[in-house]
Structure formats: C-alpha cells, structure tokens
Coordinates of C-alpha atoms in Angstrom, one line a residue:
Chain A
M1 CA 81.8 223.2 -68.3
L2 CA 79.9 223.6 -72.1
P3 CA 82.6 225.6 -73.5
F4 CA 79.3 228.7 -74.2
D5 CA 77.2 230.5 -72.4
F6 CA 74.2 230.5 -72.2
E7 CA 71.4 232.6 -69.7
Y8 CA 69.4 229.7 -67.7
Y9 CA 65.7 230.3 -66.9
R10 CA 63.7 227.8 -64.5
P11 CA 60.0 229.2 -65.2
Q12 CA 57.2 228.0 -62.7
S13 CA 54.1 227.6 -64.6
L14 CA 53.6 227.0 -68.1
Q15 CA 51.7 230.5 -69.5
E16 CA 55.5 231.8 -68.0
A17 CA 57.4 229.2 -70.0
V18 CA 55.5 230.4 -73.4
D19 CA 55.9 234.0 -72.1
L20 CA 60.1 233.5 -71.5
F21 CA 60.1 231.4 -75.4
Q22 CA 58.4 234.3 -76.6
S23 CA 60.4 237.4 -75.1
L24 CA 63.9 235.7 -75.6
Q25 CA 62.5 235.3 -79.7
R26 CA 61.7 238.8 -79.8
Q27 CA 65.4 239.3 -78.5
G28 CA 66.7 237.5 -80.9
K29 CA 68.1 234.5 -79.3
Q30 CA 68.5 231.4 -79.8
S31 CA 67.0 229.1 -76.7
M32 CA 66.3 225.3 -76.4
I33 CA 63.3 223.6 -73.5
F34 CA 65.3 221.7 -71.2
S35 CA 64.1 219.1 -69.1
G36 CA 66.7 216.6 -67.6
G37 CA 69.3 218.1 -70.2
T38 CA 71.4 215.5 -71.2
E39 CA 72.1 216.2 -74.9
L40 CA 72.8 219.6 -74.5
L41 CA 76.0 218.5 -71.8
T42 CA 76.9 215.5 -73.9
L43 CA 76.7 217.5 -78.1
G44 CA 77.2 220.7 -75.7
R45 CA 80.8 219.9 -75.0
I46 CA 82.0 218.3 -77.8
D47 CA 80.6 221.1 -79.9
L48 CA 77.2 219.5 -81.1
A49 CA 74.8 221.6 -79.8
F50 CA 74.2 224.9 -78.6
T51 CA 72.3 227.3 -77.1
E52 CA 72.1 231.0 -75.9
A53 CA 69.5 229.9 -73.4
V54 CA 68.0 227.3 -71.7
I55 CA 64.2 227.4 -70.4
D56 CA 64.5 224.6 -67.9
I57 CA 60.7 223.0 -67.2
K58 CA 61.1 220.6 -64.8
D59 CA 59.6 223.2 -61.7
I60 CA 56.6 223.2 -63.8
P61 CA 53.9 221.0 -61.8
E62 CA 51.7 219.8 -65.6
C63 CA 54.6 218.7 -66.6
N64 CA 55.6 216.7 -63.3
S65 CA 52.3 214.3 -63.4
L66 CA 51.7 211.2 -63.0
Q67 CA 48.3 209.8 -63.1
V68 CA 46.9 206.8 -63.5
N69 CA 43.0 206.1 -63.2
E70 CA 40.1 203.5 -64.7
Q71 CA 40.1 205.3 -67.4
R72 CA 43.7 206.8 -68.4
L73 CA 47.5 206.7 -67.8
L74 CA 48.7 210.3 -67.8
L75 CA 52.5 211.1 -67.2
G76 CA 54.0 214.3 -67.5
S77 CA 57.3 215.4 -69.7
A78 CA 60.0 216.3 -67.3
L79 CA 59.2 212.6 -65.2
S80 CA 62.8 210.9 -65.0
L81 CA 62.8 207.9 -66.8
T82 CA 63.7 206.2 -63.1
K83 CA 60.3 207.5 -61.7
I84 CA 58.4 205.8 -64.6
E85 CA 60.2 202.7 -63.6
E86 CA 59.7 203.0 -59.9
A87 CA 55.8 203.5 -60.5
N88 CA 55.9 200.9 -63.0
V89 CA 51.6 201.8 -63.8
F90 CA 52.6 200.4 -67.1
P91 CA 54.8 197.6 -67.8
L92 CA 55.6 197.8 -71.6
L93 CA 56.4 201.4 -70.7
T94 CA 59.0 200.1 -68.0
K95 CA 60.5 197.4 -69.8
I96 CA 61.4 199.5 -72.7
S97 CA 62.7 202.4 -70.6
S98 CA 64.9 199.7 -68.6
G99 CA 66.9 199.7 -71.5
I100 CA 67.4 203.1 -72.2
A101 CA 71.4 203.9 -70.9
D102 CA 71.9 203.1 -67.5
H103 CA 69.9 202.9 -64.0
T104 CA 72.1 206.0 -62.7
A105 CA 71.8 208.4 -66.5
R106 CA 67.9 207.0 -66.5
E107 CA 67.6 209.3 -63.1
K108 CA 68.4 212.3 -65.4
I109 CA 66.8 211.5 -69.0
T110 CA 63.0 212.3 -69.1
L111 CA 60.7 210.9 -71.1
G112 CA 60.2 214.1 -73.4
G113 CA 64.0 214.9 -73.4
N114 CA 64.1 211.1 -75.4
I115 CA 60.8 211.7 -76.9
C116 CA 62.1 214.7 -78.6
A117 CA 65.8 213.7 -78.7
R118 CA 68.2 214.2 -81.8
I119 CA 69.5 210.8 -81.2
F120 CA 67.9 208.6 -83.4
Y121 CA 66.6 206.1 -81.5
R122 CA 63.9 208.1 -79.5
E123 CA 62.8 204.2 -77.9
I124 CA 60.8 205.7 -75.4
V125 CA 58.3 206.5 -77.9
L126 CA 57.5 203.5 -78.7
P127 CA 55.2 202.0 -76.4
F128 CA 52.9 205.9 -76.4
L129 CA 52.5 204.6 -80.3
L130 CA 51.5 201.2 -80.0
A131 CA 48.8 203.0 -77.6
D132 CA 47.6 205.4 -79.9
S133 CA 48.4 207.9 -77.4
Q134 CA 47.3 211.7 -77.3
V135 CA 50.3 214.6 -76.5
L136 CA 48.9 217.9 -74.8
L137 CA 51.1 220.8 -76.4
S138 CA 51.6 224.3 -75.4
G139 CA 53.0 227.3 -76.9
P140 CA 52.3 230.8 -78.0
L141 CA 48.8 230.3 -79.6
G142 CA 47.0 228.2 -76.3
E143 CA 47.1 224.5 -75.7
R144 CA 46.1 221.4 -77.8
I145 CA 46.0 218.1 -77.4
V146 CA 46.4 215.7 -80.6
S147 CA 47.5 212.0 -81.6
I148 CA 50.5 211.3 -81.2
H149 CA 50.0 210.1 -85.0
D150 CA 49.7 213.2 -85.6
V151 CA 52.8 215.1 -84.3
F152 CA 55.1 212.1 -84.2
Q153 CA 56.5 211.2 -87.5
E154 CA 60.1 209.7 -87.2
E155 CA 60.6 213.1 -84.5
L156 CA 58.3 215.1 -82.7
R157 CA 56.5 218.0 -85.3
V158 CA 55.4 220.8 -83.5
E159 CA 55.0 224.4 -83.8
P160 CA 58.1 227.2 -83.0
G161 CA 57.5 227.6 -79.2
E162 CA 55.4 224.6 -78.9
M163 CA 56.4 222.1 -75.8
L164 CA 55.9 218.8 -75.0
I165 CA 53.3 218.7 -71.8
Q166 CA 52.3 215.7 -71.2
L167 CA 51.1 212.2 -72.7
A168 CA 47.9 209.6 -72.0
M169 CA 46.7 207.1 -73.2
E170 CA 43.3 205.0 -72.8
S171 CA 43.7 202.3 -69.4
K172 CA 43.0 199.4 -71.5
Y173 CA 46.3 199.4 -72.8
I174 CA 48.6 199.3 -70.0
R175 CA 47.2 196.1 -69.6
A176 CA 47.4 194.8 -72.3
P177 CA 49.8 191.2 -73.3
F178 CA 52.8 192.7 -74.6
Y179 CA 56.7 191.4 -75.5
A180 CA 59.5 193.7 -76.2
F181 CA 63.4 192.9 -76.3
K182 CA 66.5 195.2 -77.2
R183 CA 68.6 193.6 -79.3
R184 CA 72.6 195.0 -78.8
Q185 CA 75.2 193.9 -80.4
Q186 CA 77.2 192.8 -77.2
W187 CA 76.6 193.2 -73.6
E188 CA 73.8 194.4 -72.3
T189 CA 73.8 198.0 -72.0
G190 CA 74.0 200.4 -74.6
Y191 CA 72.6 201.5 -78.0
P192 CA 70.5 198.6 -79.4
L193 CA 70.7 196.6 -82.8
I194 CA 67.1 197.2 -82.9
T195 CA 63.9 198.0 -80.0
I196 CA 60.8 196.1 -80.6
A197 CA 57.5 196.4 -78.5
A198 CA 54.5 194.9 -79.1
L199 CA 51.3 194.9 -77.7
K200 CA 48.0 193.3 -78.7
I201 CA 44.6 195.2 -78.7
D202 CA 41.4 193.8 -80.2
Q203 CA 42.7 190.2 -81.1
R204 CA 45.6 192.5 -83.2
I205 CA 49.1 192.4 -82.6
R206 CA 50.8 196.2 -83.0
I207 CA 54.7 196.7 -83.6
A208 CA 56.7 199.4 -83.2
I209 CA 60.8 199.2 -83.6
S210 CA 63.9 201.7 -83.0
G211 CA 66.9 201.3 -84.8
L212 CA 66.1 199.6 -87.6
C213 CA 66.1 203.0 -89.1
P214 CA 67.4 206.3 -88.5
F215 CA 64.4 207.1 -86.5
P216 CA 61.2 204.8 -84.5
F217 CA 58.2 204.0 -86.0
R218 CA 55.1 201.7 -85.9
S219 CA 53.7 200.6 -89.9
Q220 CA 50.5 199.5 -90.0
E221 CA 51.6 197.9 -93.1
I222 CA 53.5 196.3 -91.4
E223 CA 50.8 195.3 -88.7
A224 CA 48.4 194.3 -91.6
S225 CA 51.3 191.4 -92.5
I226 CA 51.6 189.8 -88.9
N227 CA 48.4 190.0 -88.3
H228 CA 46.8 188.0 -91.7
K229 CA 45.9 184.9 -90.2
G230 CA 44.9 182.7 -93.3
R231 CA 49.4 182.8 -94.6
T232 CA 51.6 181.2 -91.8
I233 CA 54.3 182.9 -90.1
E234 CA 56.9 182.8 -92.2
A235 CA 55.1 184.4 -94.6
R236 CA 53.5 186.6 -92.5
I237 CA 57.2 187.5 -91.4
D238 CA 58.3 187.6 -95.1
G239 CA 55.9 190.0 -95.7
A240 CA 56.4 192.6 -93.5
L241 CA 59.5 192.5 -94.4
A242 CA 59.0 193.2 -98.1
V243 CA 57.1 196.4 -96.3
L244 CA 59.8 198.0 -94.1
P245 CA 60.2 202.2 -94.3
Q246 CA 63.5 202.7 -95.5
P247 CA 66.4 203.4 -95.5
I248 CA 67.8 200.6 -93.3
L249 CA 70.7 201.4 -90.8
A250 CA 73.8 200.7 -91.6
D251 CA 76.5 201.5 -89.1
V252 CA 78.9 200.6 -86.4
E253 CA 76.3 198.7 -84.3
G254 CA 75.8 196.5 -87.5
S255 CA 74.7 196.6 -91.0
A256 CA 71.9 196.9 -93.0
E257 CA 71.6 192.7 -93.7
Y258 CA 72.6 192.0 -90.5
R259 CA 69.8 194.7 -88.8
L260 CA 67.1 192.6 -91.3
F261 CA 68.1 189.1 -89.8
V262 CA 67.6 190.3 -86.4
L263 CA 64.9 191.6 -87.4
H264 CA 63.5 188.7 -89.2
N265 CA 63.8 186.2 -86.0
L266 CA 62.9 189.2 -83.5
L267 CA 59.6 188.6 -85.2
F268 CA 59.3 185.4 -84.9
D269 CA 59.3 186.1 -81.1
V270 CA 56.8 188.5 -81.2
L271 CA 54.4 185.7 -82.4
A272 CA 55.4 183.3 -80.2
A273 CA 54.5 185.6 -77.6
L274 CA 51.3 187.2 -78.7
D275 CA 50.0 184.9 -81.8
Q276 CA 47.9 182.7 -79.4
V277 CA 47.2 184.6 -76.9
Q278 CA 44.2 186.7 -76.1
G279 CA 44.2 190.7 -76.4
Chain B
M1 CA 68.7 231.1 -56.2
T2 CA 70.3 235.0 -56.0
G3 CA 71.3 237.0 -58.8
Q4 CA 67.9 236.2 -61.0
T5 CA 64.2 235.6 -60.4
K6 CA 63.3 232.2 -61.1
G7 CA 62.6 232.0 -64.9
R8 CA 62.4 236.1 -64.8
G9 CA 66.2 236.4 -64.7
T10 CA 68.6 237.1 -67.5
L11 CA 72.2 236.8 -66.1
K12 CA 74.5 233.8 -67.2
S13 CA 75.6 233.5 -63.4
F14 CA 74.4 232.9 -60.2
T15 CA 75.1 232.6 -56.4
I16 CA 72.9 229.2 -55.7
S17 CA 72.5 227.8 -52.2
L18 CA 73.8 224.2 -52.2
T19 CA 73.9 221.7 -48.7
I20 CA 76.4 219.6 -49.7
N21 CA 77.6 217.0 -47.0
G22 CA 75.2 218.5 -44.7
E23 CA 76.9 221.8 -44.4
E24 CA 74.8 224.6 -46.4
K25 CA 77.1 226.6 -48.9
M26 CA 75.9 229.3 -51.4
V27 CA 78.4 229.3 -54.3
P28 CA 78.7 230.9 -57.5
V29 CA 78.3 229.6 -60.4
M30 CA 78.1 230.3 -64.6
A31 CA 74.8 228.4 -65.7
S32 CA 77.0 226.6 -68.4
D33 CA 79.1 224.8 -65.5
T34 CA 78.5 221.2 -64.7
L35 CA 77.8 219.7 -60.9
L36 CA 80.9 217.8 -60.8
F37 CA 82.9 221.1 -62.2
V38 CA 81.4 223.4 -59.5
I39 CA 81.9 220.6 -56.5
R40 CA 85.8 219.7 -57.6
H41 CA 86.6 223.7 -58.7
H42 CA 84.9 225.5 -56.8
L43 CA 84.4 223.2 -53.6
G44 CA 87.7 221.9 -53.7
L45 CA 85.9 218.2 -53.4
T46 CA 87.9 215.8 -55.3
G47 CA 86.5 212.8 -54.7
A48 CA 83.4 212.3 -57.7
K49 CA 86.3 212.1 -60.6
P50 CA 85.9 213.6 -64.6
S51 CA 86.5 210.6 -66.5
C52 CA 83.9 210.3 -69.8
L53 CA 82.6 213.9 -68.9
N54 CA 79.3 211.8 -71.2
G55 CA 77.2 210.6 -68.5
D56 CA 78.8 206.9 -69.9
C57 CA 81.1 205.6 -66.7
G58 CA 79.8 207.0 -63.8
A59 CA 83.0 207.9 -62.1
C60 CA 81.8 211.3 -61.0
T61 CA 78.3 210.0 -59.4
V62 CA 76.9 212.0 -56.0
H63 CA 74.1 211.6 -54.0
I64 CA 70.8 214.4 -55.5
D65 CA 68.7 214.2 -52.4
G66 CA 69.5 210.3 -51.8
R67 CA 69.5 209.6 -55.2
P68 CA 72.4 208.8 -57.6
M69 CA 73.4 211.3 -60.1
K70 CA 76.2 211.3 -62.9
S71 CA 77.9 215.2 -61.9
C72 CA 78.7 215.5 -65.6
L73 CA 75.1 215.0 -66.6
M74 CA 73.5 217.8 -63.9
L75 CA 74.0 221.6 -64.4
A76 CA 74.9 223.0 -60.9
V77 CA 72.3 225.6 -61.4
E78 CA 69.7 222.2 -61.6
A79 CA 71.1 221.4 -57.8
A80 CA 70.3 224.7 -55.9
G81 CA 68.5 224.4 -53.1
K82 CA 68.5 220.6 -53.0
K83 CA 71.1 218.0 -51.0
V84 CA 74.7 216.9 -52.1
T85 CA 75.6 214.1 -51.0
T86 CA 79.7 213.4 -52.3
I87 CA 82.0 210.6 -51.2
E88 CA 83.3 212.7 -48.9
G89 CA 80.2 212.5 -46.7
L90 CA 80.5 209.5 -46.7
Q91 CA 82.1 208.0 -43.3
G92 CA 82.4 204.9 -41.9
T93 CA 80.0 203.4 -43.6
P94 CA 79.4 199.4 -44.4
I95 CA 79.6 199.4 -47.9
Q96 CA 83.3 201.5 -47.8
Q97 CA 84.1 198.7 -45.4
A98 CA 82.5 195.6 -47.6
F99 CA 85.4 197.4 -50.9
I100 CA 87.9 196.9 -48.0
E101 CA 87.3 193.7 -47.2
K102 CA 86.6 192.0 -50.5
F103 CA 89.1 194.4 -52.4
A104 CA 86.8 195.5 -54.7
F105 CA 89.2 197.8 -56.1
Q106 CA 92.9 198.2 -58.4
C107 CA 93.7 201.6 -59.2
G108 CA 90.7 203.3 -57.1
Y109 CA 89.7 205.7 -59.5
C110 CA 86.1 204.7 -60.6
T111 CA 86.0 203.7 -56.8
P112 CA 84.1 206.6 -55.3
G113 CA 81.6 206.6 -58.0
F114 CA 81.1 203.0 -57.3
I115 CA 80.9 203.8 -53.7
M116 CA 78.1 206.1 -54.1
N117 CA 76.1 204.6 -56.9
C118 CA 76.0 201.2 -54.2
Q119 CA 75.1 203.4 -51.1
A120 CA 72.7 204.8 -53.0
L121 CA 71.1 201.1 -53.5
V122 CA 71.4 199.6 -50.4
E123 CA 69.7 202.2 -48.9
K124 CA 67.4 202.4 -51.5
H125 CA 66.5 198.4 -52.1
P126 CA 67.3 196.3 -48.6
D127 CA 66.5 193.5 -50.4
A128 CA 68.1 194.0 -53.7
D129 CA 68.0 190.7 -56.0
D130 CA 70.4 189.1 -58.5
Q131 CA 69.3 191.6 -61.3
T132 CA 68.2 194.9 -59.4
I133 CA 72.0 194.7 -58.9
K134 CA 72.9 193.9 -62.0
E135 CA 70.9 196.2 -63.0
W136 CA 72.2 199.5 -61.1
L137 CA 76.4 198.5 -61.3
S138 CA 76.2 199.0 -65.0
S139 CA 75.8 202.4 -64.5
N140 CA 79.3 203.0 -63.8
I141 CA 82.8 201.1 -65.3
C142 CA 86.0 199.5 -63.6
R143 CA 88.6 199.0 -66.1
C144 CA 90.7 197.0 -63.8
T145 CA 87.9 194.9 -64.1
S146 CA 86.6 194.7 -60.4
Y147 CA 83.4 193.9 -61.3
A148 CA 83.3 190.4 -59.5
E149 CA 84.5 192.0 -56.3
I150 CA 82.1 195.3 -56.0
E151 CA 79.3 192.9 -56.5
E152 CA 80.4 190.7 -53.6
A153 CA 81.3 193.9 -51.4
V154 CA 77.2 195.4 -52.1
K155 CA 75.7 191.5 -51.2
S156 CA 78.2 191.5 -48.1
V157 CA 75.9 194.9 -47.0
L158 CA 72.7 193.9 -48.3
K159 CA 72.9 191.0 -46.2
K160 CA 74.1 192.4 -43.2
K161 CA 71.3 194.3 -43.4

C-alpha cells in the first residue's frame, strides 16, 4: 500500500474527467491523471510521488481506441503496451514497445503513461516522433488536435488540466522500412544505454533516440547529416555526432563517452539497414 | 463498487466486488491499497509474495481476467468487477506438476509468481516459441538460479499440449 491516502475517481467520459479535474482544482486538491499508474505506485511507495486525488481514465472509450485503416492508425492513450504489441499494427511500435520493462509489467504500462512518464526514457514516443503524429488533447478549453512536435519537446507539454487522449498517424508510416535497437549495458531486461528508432520515408532516414540525453528526441540536424548522400558514411555519422542535443547522460548505465561510442556504432547499424533500402 | 458512484464519489475507501478464485467477495479497501496488500491482508491468500514491491521481480504475479499482472503494480480498486486468480486458485495444473517433475524451484519464494506467469503463457500461447518463452519468463526473477529448469517445465507442458 502507498504511504498516503488519496481520492479515486473513475470517469466514464471525457467530459466527466475534465469536469472532475476542474472540480478538484477548485477545491485546491492536487490531482493526477492515472492510466496504468505504475509510476504512482512505484515512486509513491518511496515518497517520490504524491497526489491527493487520482482520475483513472481507463474506462473512457476514446482512450481505448485502436483503429487502423487505409488512411491512418489511431491509438488511445490508455491502451496497455501488451495490447498494442498483440495488435501489431505498426511493427516499429511493436518492436520499441516490446523492449520496455518486461512482458507482465507491460500489461499495466500504457501508451499515454509512458509518454507522460517522469522517467526520462519515454521510449514509446520514438515511433510517434518519426511518424509526425497528431495528438488529441482534451481539457477545460475543449479538445484540440496538434502535431506531436508542437507539444512534445523533451516531454509532453500541455495546458493545466489537459489530458492525452489519442495519437494518430498516416498509414504510410506504419509500412515504412525501419530499424530499431535497444542497447543495454547488460542482460536483456532493464533500462537502456541507448534506444534508437529509425524509419525511411520519402527516401530519407528519420532517427529518434532515447537514453542518450535526459529526454527522448528526434533531431532535424542529425537527420540532415545522416542523409547527406555526397559524403562518406563515416563523415555522415561524424556530422551527426557533432550536432547532438546536450547534455549527454553519464550515469550508472554508462558514461557519456561510452554512450557516444555506442551511438556511433548504432548509427552505422541504421545506415547498414536503411541506406540502400527503398522507402 | 460501493461507497462511491463511479467517477462522482469523494471517498478514499470503497467496498469492491472481486471474483477471487471463482468466488465473489465484497472487500473493503482504501484507494491507496495495492491489490497485493488486499489479497494477502484482507483475503488471507498469502500465495502471492511481496518482494520488490516495485514491479521488478514478479513474485506477486496473479491473473486478472486471465492475463498475468504484478499485483504490487495494481490498486485494488482497479480490480473491482474483475476475475482475480491467485496461486491458490490453481489446483493440480500441468504446469504445477511440471515444476515438481523438473525441480523448477529451490527456496520456492518466487515459485507462485513464476507459475502464474507460466500458466498464462501456456494458455495464451500453446505453440510458444523459444523467443516468446524467454520474453515472458523475463518478467520474473529467481535468485536461486532455477531458470533452466523453469524453462524445461514450460516446454514440457507445451509439448503435451
């Protein structure tokens, strides 16, 4: 059990959830949107997370959508990672998802929960960054659909009371050639040194990275260098390494120097997998 | 769930309906109670083991509507209306017999969690390949190093299926 008490609400509709948030705010209560809830349970246990009220959104139908058709893929934020993997509608997403935590934990971890996590890896966002996804948010001012690039800069930045409801992308991305790899310090379960995801679309390679910096990112500068066809592969990679965001992480998983060494080799792997592929 | 109209209550405690090992129970819980805590301390079912309490080790694994779940990662109120199966709800299953035949445990503390995970695996993937078995078994930790024997136990059940 957690060392603090809180109120628990389970709204059945988006409007009910928004109203609840506003009502709790008026009462001066700190509230938390809850889907899988793994961070509240693990961090709350050691006093690193606290809330006075939980709004559990897993009964809201829009948050459980999973639709794929000729035009687009749409995923609800309360879908568990295992449900997304079982559906396997976007192989790159399946690959990235299956590297997060472990199989049973992924029964509880949700798409929205991982994107909004305090833990900085937030790896599930990588395929959505690569696919220029659209994000549906709902809050006190209504619903809005925005580009993921407008609201995800290092972390999801939304207005107070706004909830992540759905993510969508054009279907051309789910069929595009891809490469993904999660390099760990050791073993096959646990946090990454670096997770890299790459996708080739319109003859250009896109790259998104988690674990290198204290936030996941996709960088236009890195992609410009990697796609500079007139240069040698070594020069393209060196160019990418010269424009990395900062800071480079140095922690128990690996030093900054080691992470850069690992990234150097991963970029070689990306190019070996995708450079000559039609995409 | 009583003590609260769904989404409209203001209470921190509830009486929830749990179908536990096939038996429906009304259980008083606090919102902050984990399912593991309620199973052990309110229902007296001590098969699910507390260990890391952090979702890492899998010793507390149970089934929620047939799917494996680390009960330390779930609030009891989230389980309202669901079918919960603990190790006490498995009686003489092939996977339990296989753990005995393959000596798939030493101290036994992790065994209930492993068995619940393995049972879900053989039910959901009767044709599981090595990769799937490895992926599922990586959810649980055994510090007595019985991994090879546990894998053998799973494979022996899958072979019979």
